[in-house]
Amino acid sequence: MKVNFGTQTFLYPMPVLIIATYGADGTPDAMNAAWGGIHDTNQIGICLSPEHKTVKNILDRKAFTVSMADAKHVVACDYVGIVSGNKEPEKLKKAGFTVSRSDVVDAPIINELPMVLECKLVSYDETSGYMVGDIVNVSAEENVLTDGKIDAAKVQPITYDPVNHNYLKLGEIVGKAFQDGRQLKN
């Protein structure tokens, strides 16, 4: 029997996204966000409150990067989520992250995180906090590739557990998409 929990923001998995931007003075900034995912073909959608420094930077520069938080950097990824760039301008440095400038958008790439989406702002609704960005490039470190493809087991992305406030590591293969269901076809 199922137990009712009422209206909640419970959904599995919730990706842990690290959104990076440059401030007006060129200082890199990043934040942790869990409410995001693919919005449409070649687009990402993320819910971000307007008071975040990252949001101001995105609105000013019209660009941002989204890295997948990974198990290896869980402490640093959590840190950039609990410390505001409005109060701590050196939070990336304190997290132990270094950055490189993207070749395709006006935003930093966090060197330590193995996979990144480079994005251009499409829209932001301040009332709902919903932002949409065009994904103009995806890149990944060679050491997380298998046969030239991104290997989730090597990336070790983490997901946010909104019920217990934990981070969980993804990676075990339990089936093959677009194939396993064929055994039920007549």
mmCIF file of N, CA and C in Angstrom, residues 62-133:
data_model
loop_
_atom_site.group_PDB
_atom_site.id
_atom_site.type_symbol
_atom_site.label_atom_id
_atom_site.label_comp_id
_atom_site.label_asym_id
_atom_site.label_seq_id
_atom_site.Cartn_x
_atom_site.Cartn_y
_atom_site.Cartn_z
ATOM 1 N N LYS A 62 24.624 36.555 -20.619
ATOM 2 C CA LYS A 62 23.823 35.711 -21.537
ATOM 3 C C LYS A 62 24.470 34.354 -21.810
ATOM 4 N N ALA A 63 25.274 33.874 -20.852
ATOM 5 C CA ALA A 63 25.962 32.601 -21.037
ATOM 6 C C ALA A 63 26.261 31.963 -19.683
ATOM 7 N N PHE A 64 26.388 30.632 -19.700
ATOM 8 C CA PHE A 64 26.713 29.887 -18.488
ATOM 9 C C PHE A 64 27.156 28.485 -18.891
ATOM 10 N N THR A 65 27.801 27.784 -17.963
ATOM 11 C CA THR A 65 28.124 26.377 -18.166
ATOM 12 C C THR A 65 27.441 25.573 -17.072
ATOM 13 N N VAL A 66 27.166 24.324 -17.383
ATOM 14 C CA VAL A 66 26.543 23.416 -16.423
ATOM 15 C C VAL A 66 27.383 22.152 -16.386
ATOM 16 N N SER A 67 28.027 21.920 -15.256
ATOM 17 C CA SER A 67 28.824 20.706 -15.078
ATOM 18 C C SER A 67 28.044 19.706 -14.243
ATOM 19 N N MET A 68 28.285 18.428 -14.513
ATOM 20 C CA MET A 68 27.682 17.382 -13.700
ATOM 21 C C MET A 68 28.527 17.240 -12.437
ATOM 22 N N ALA A 69 27.901 17.409 -11.282
ATOM 23 C CA ALA A 69 28.611 17.150 -10.028
ATOM 24 C C ALA A 69 28.929 15.658 -9.986
ATOM 25 N N ASP A 70 30.090 15.328 -9.435
ATOM 26 C CA ASP A 70 30.485 13.919 -9.393
ATOM 27 C C ASP A 70 30.863 13.504 -7.974
ATOM 28 N N ALA A 71 30.926 12.196 -7.776
ATOM 29 C CA ALA A 71 31.197 11.642 -6.451
ATOM 30 C C ALA A 71 32.557 12.092 -5.910
ATOM 31 N N LYS A 72 33.523 12.246 -6.781
ATOM 32 C CA LYS A 72 34.877 12.635 -6.357
ATOM 33 C C LYS A 72 34.910 14.037 -5.756
ATOM 34 N N HIS A 73 34.008 14.920 -6.193
ATOM 35 C CA HIS A 73 34.033 16.319 -5.762
ATOM 36 C C HIS A 73 32.792 16.728 -4.972
ATOM 37 N N VAL A 74 32.186 15.767 -4.273
ATOM 38 C CA VAL A 74 30.920 16.046 -3.585
ATOM 39 C C VAL A 74 31.059 17.172 -2.558
ATOM 40 N N VAL A 75 32.162 17.237 -1.832
ATOM 41 C CA VAL A 75 32.336 18.283 -0.808
ATOM 42 C C VAL A 75 32.406 19.655 -1.467
ATOM 43 N N ALA A 76 33.210 19.789 -2.500
ATOM 44 C CA ALA A 76 33.337 21.073 -3.198
ATOM 45 C C ALA A 76 32.022 21.465 -3.870
ATOM 46 N N CYS A 77 31.332 20.486 -4.453
ATOM 47 C CA CYS A 77 30.055 20.775 -5.116
ATOM 48 C C CYS A 77 29.000 21.221 -4.113
ATOM 49 N N ASP A 78 28.976 20.614 -2.950
ATOM 50 C CA ASP A 78 28.039 21.040 -1.914
ATOM 51 C C ASP A 78 28.407 22.437 -1.406
ATOM 52 N N TYR A 79 29.700 22.691 -1.252
ATOM 53 C CA TYR A 79 30.167 23.991 -0.766
ATOM 54 C C TYR A 79 29.686 25.138 -1.654
ATOM 55 N N VAL A 80 29.787 24.982 -2.975
ATOM 56 C CA VAL A 80 29.362 26.082 -3.850
ATOM 57 C C VAL A 80 27.848 26.273 -3.823
ATOM 58 N N GLY A 81 27.147 25.309 -3.230
ATOM 59 C CA GLY A 81 25.707 25.442 -3.067
ATOM 60 C C GLY A 81 25.288 26.078 -1.762
ATOM 61 N N ILE A 82 26.127 25.973 -0.742
ATOM 62 C CA ILE A 82 25.740 26.514 0.568
ATOM 63 C C ILE A 82 26.375 27.869 0.868
ATOM 64 N N VAL A 83 27.298 28.298 0.024
ATOM 65 C CA VAL A 83 27.954 29.597 0.208
ATOM 66 C C VAL A 83 27.556 30.507 -0.952
ATOM 67 N N SER A 84 27.115 31.697 -0.638
ATOM 68 C CA SER A 84 26.669 32.645 -1.663
ATOM 69 C C SER A 84 27.830 33.414 -2.265
ATOM 70 N N GLY A 85 27.814 33.517 -3.582
ATOM 71 C CA GLY A 85 28.790 34.354 -4.281
ATOM 72 C C GLY A 85 28.597 35.825 -3.971
ATOM 73 N N ASN A 86 27.422 36.209 -3.469
ATOM 74 C CA ASN A 86 27.182 37.589 -3.039
ATOM 75 C C ASN A 86 27.992 37.926 -1.794
ATOM 76 N N LYS A 87 28.341 36.897 -1.003
ATOM 77 C CA LYS A 87 29.090 37.112 0.244
ATOM 78 C C LYS A 87 30.531 36.633 0.169
ATOM 79 N N GLU A 88 30.810 35.661 -0.704
ATOM 80 C CA GLU A 88 32.146 35.077 -0.811
ATOM 81 C C GLU A 88 32.583 35.031 -2.270
ATOM 82 N N PRO A 89 33.284 36.073 -2.732
ATOM 83 C CA PRO A 89 33.694 36.121 -4.139
ATOM 84 C C PRO A 89 34.740 35.064 -4.523
ATOM 85 N N GLU A 90 35.441 34.513 -3.571
ATOM 86 C CA GLU A 90 36.485 33.518 -3.850
ATOM 87 C C GLU A 90 36.004 32.092 -3.581
ATOM 88 N N LYS A 91 34.708 31.856 -3.677
ATOM 89 C CA LYS A 91 34.208 30.539 -3.291
ATOM 90 C C LYS A 91 34.707 29.405 -4.190
ATOM 91 N N LEU A 92 34.936 29.662 -5.469
ATOM 92 C CA LEU A 92 35.485 28.606 -6.336
ATOM 93 C C LEU A 92 36.888 28.204 -5.883
ATOM 94 N N LYS A 93 37.682 29.205 -5.565
ATOM 95 C CA LYS A 93 39.042 28.944 -5.092
ATOM 96 C C LYS A 93 39.006 28.174 -3.767
ATOM 97 N N LYS A 94 38.123 28.591 -2.859
ATOM 98 C CA LYS A 94 38.003 27.897 -1.568
ATOM 99 C C LYS A 94 37.508 26.464 -1.743
ATOM 100 N N ALA A 95 36.711 26.223 -2.780
ATOM 101 C CA ALA A 95 36.222 24.873 -3.061
ATOM 102 C C ALA A 95 37.312 24.000 -3.674
ATOM 103 N N GLY A 96 38.403 24.621 -4.117
ATOM 104 C CA GLY A 96 39.480 23.872 -4.764
ATOM 105 C C GLY A 96 39.284 23.716 -6.258
ATOM 106 N N PHE A 97 38.359 24.501 -6.822
ATOM 107 C CA PHE A 97 38.102 24.449 -8.250
ATOM 108 C C PHE A 97 38.937 25.485 -8.996
ATOM 109 N N THR A 98 39.394 25.096 -10.185
ATOM 110 C CA THR A 98 40.046 26.017 -11.108
ATOM 111 C C THR A 98 39.182 26.057 -12.363
ATOM 112 N N VAL A 99 39.352 27.114 -13.154
ATOM 113 C CA VAL A 99 38.513 27.248 -14.351
ATOM 114 C C VAL A 99 39.349 27.563 -15.585
ATOM 115 N N SER A 100 38.753 27.241 -16.715
ATOM 116 C CA SER A 100 39.265 27.641 -18.023
ATOM 117 C C SER A 100 38.122 28.348 -18.733
ATOM 118 N N ARG A 101 38.476 29.278 -19.604
ATOM 119 C CA ARG A 101 37.454 29.998 -20.369
ATOM 120 C C ARG A 101 36.921 29.100 -21.481
ATOM 121 N N SER A 102 35.588 29.038 -21.604
ATOM 122 C CA SER A 102 34.968 28.299 -22.702
ATOM 123 C C SER A 102 35.351 28.943 -24.024
ATOM 124 N N ASP A 103 35.514 28.117 -25.043
ATOM 125 C CA ASP A 103 35.789 28.617 -26.391
ATOM 126 C C ASP A 103 34.515 29.035 -27.116
ATOM 127 N N VAL A 104 33.347 28.623 -26.607
ATOM 128 C CA VAL A 104 32.107 28.855 -27.349
ATOM 129 C C VAL A 104 31.090 29.762 -26.653
ATOM 130 N N VAL A 105 31.207 29.953 -25.345
ATOM 131 C CA VAL A 105 30.312 30.870 -24.620
ATOM 132 C C VAL A 105 31.142 31.697 -23.643
ATOM 133 N N ASP A 106 30.603 32.814 -23.195
ATOM 134 C CA ASP A 106 31.290 33.708 -22.266
ATOM 135 C C ASP A 106 31.070 33.243 -20.826
ATOM 136 N N ALA A 107 31.652 32.073 -20.514
ATOM 137 C CA ALA A 107 31.486 31.472 -19.191
ATOM 138 C C ALA A 107 32.666 30.554 -18.894
ATOM 139 N N PRO A 108 32.922 30.308 -17.600
ATOM 140 C CA PRO A 108 34.035 29.431 -17.228
ATOM 141 C C PRO A 108 33.649 27.957 -17.236
ATOM 142 N N ILE A 109 34.642 27.121 -17.491
ATOM 143 C CA ILE A 109 34.500 25.674 -17.369
ATOM 144 C C ILE A 109 35.287 25.260 -16.136
ATOM 145 N N ILE A 110 34.647 24.522 -15.247
ATOM 146 C CA ILE A 110 35.336 24.026 -14.043
ATOM 147 C C ILE A 110 36.182 22.829 -14.455
ATOM 148 N N ASN A 111 37.486 22.974 -14.319
ATOM 149 C CA ASN A 111 38.434 21.969 -14.810
ATOM 150 C C ASN A 111 38.301 20.618 -14.116
ATOM 151 N N GLU A 112 37.974 20.613 -12.848
ATOM 152 C CA GLU A 112 37.963 19.380 -12.064
ATOM 153 C C GLU A 112 36.736 18.503 -12.344
ATOM 154 N N LEU A 113 35.653 19.069 -12.845
ATOM 155 C CA LEU A 113 34.447 18.286 -13.118
ATOM 156 C C LEU A 113 34.508 17.761 -14.545
ATOM 157 N N PRO A 114 34.298 16.464 -14.748
ATOM 158 C CA PRO A 114 34.636 15.829 -16.030
ATOM 159 C C PRO A 114 33.692 16.069 -17.201
ATOM 160 N N MET A 115 32.488 16.596 -16.953
ATOM 161 C CA MET A 115 31.536 16.776 -18.049
ATOM 162 C C MET A 115 30.863 18.131 -17.923
ATOM 163 N N VAL A 116 30.713 18.829 -19.058
ATOM 164 C CA VAL A 116 30.135 20.180 -19.002
ATOM 165 C C VAL A 116 29.271 20.451 -20.234
ATOM 166 N N LEU A 117 28.187 21.192 -20.006
ATOM 167 C CA LEU A 117 27.340 21.716 -21.072
ATOM 168 C C LEU A 117 27.610 23.214 -21.147
ATOM 169 N N GLU A 118 27.913 23.712 -22.325
ATOM 170 C CA GLU A 118 28.169 25.137 -22.521
ATOM 171 C C GLU A 118 26.906 25.736 -23.140
ATOM 172 N N CYS A 119 26.373 26.769 -22.493
ATOM 173 C CA CYS A 119 25.019 27.225 -22.816
ATOM 174 C C CYS A 119 24.921 28.732 -23.021
ATOM 175 N N LYS A 120 23.963 29.103 -23.882
ATOM 176 C CA LYS A 120 23.595 30.505 -24.091
ATOM 177 C C LYS A 120 22.185 30.701 -23.570
ATOM 178 N N LEU A 121 21.967 31.790 -22.865
ATOM 179 C CA LEU A 121 20.662 32.083 -22.292
ATOM 180 C C LEU A 121 19.619 32.292 -23.384
ATOM 181 N N VAL A 122 18.474 31.641 -23.243
ATOM 182 C CA VAL A 122 17.330 31.840 -24.122
ATOM 183 C C VAL A 122 16.297 32.713 -23.419
ATOM 184 N N SER A 123 15.978 32.335 -22.159
ATOM 185 C CA SER A 123 14.968 33.097 -21.419
ATOM 186 C C SER A 123 15.114 32.875 -19.921
ATOM 187 N N TYR A 124 14.609 33.844 -19.171
ATOM 188 C CA TYR A 124 14.550 33.727 -17.712
ATOM 189 C C TYR A 124 13.296 34.433 -17.237
ATOM 190 N N ASP A 125 12.472 33.720 -16.487
ATOM 191 C CA ASP A 125 11.256 34.289 -15.916
ATOM 192 C C ASP A 125 11.500 34.536 -14.431
ATOM 193 N N GLU A 126 11.616 35.796 -14.056
ATOM 194 C CA GLU A 126 11.930 36.149 -12.672
ATOM 195 C C GLU A 126 10.839 35.712 -11.700
ATOM 196 N N THR A 127 9.597 35.681 -12.153
ATOM 197 C CA THR A 127 8.492 35.286 -11.273
ATOM 198 C C THR A 127 8.590 33.815 -10.878
ATOM 199 N N SER A 128 8.818 32.952 -11.859
ATOM 200 C CA SER A 128 8.908 31.521 -11.563
ATOM 201 C C SER A 128 10.333 31.070 -11.269
ATOM 202 N N GLY A 129 11.319 31.857 -11.699
ATOM 203 C CA GLY A 129 12.717 31.470 -11.547
ATOM 204 C C GLY A 129 13.171 30.464 -12.586
ATOM 205 N N TYR A 130 12.374 30.266 -13.634
ATOM 206 C CA TYR A 130 12.712 29.255 -14.637
ATOM 207 C C TYR A 130 13.566 29.851 -15.750
ATOM 208 N N MET A 131 14.697 29.204 -15.980
ATOM 209 C CA MET A 131 15.646 29.644 -16.994
ATOM 210 C C MET A 131 15.792 28.557 -18.056
ATOM 211 N N VAL A 132 15.879 28.995 -19.293
ATOM 212 C CA VAL A 132 16.122 28.078 -20.413
ATOM 213 C C VAL A 132 17.395 28.525 -21.115
ATOM 214 N N GLY A 133 18.233 27.560 -21.454
ATOM 215 C CA GLY A 133 19.449 27.852 -22.195
ATOM 216 C C GLY A 133 19.621 26.899 -23.357
#
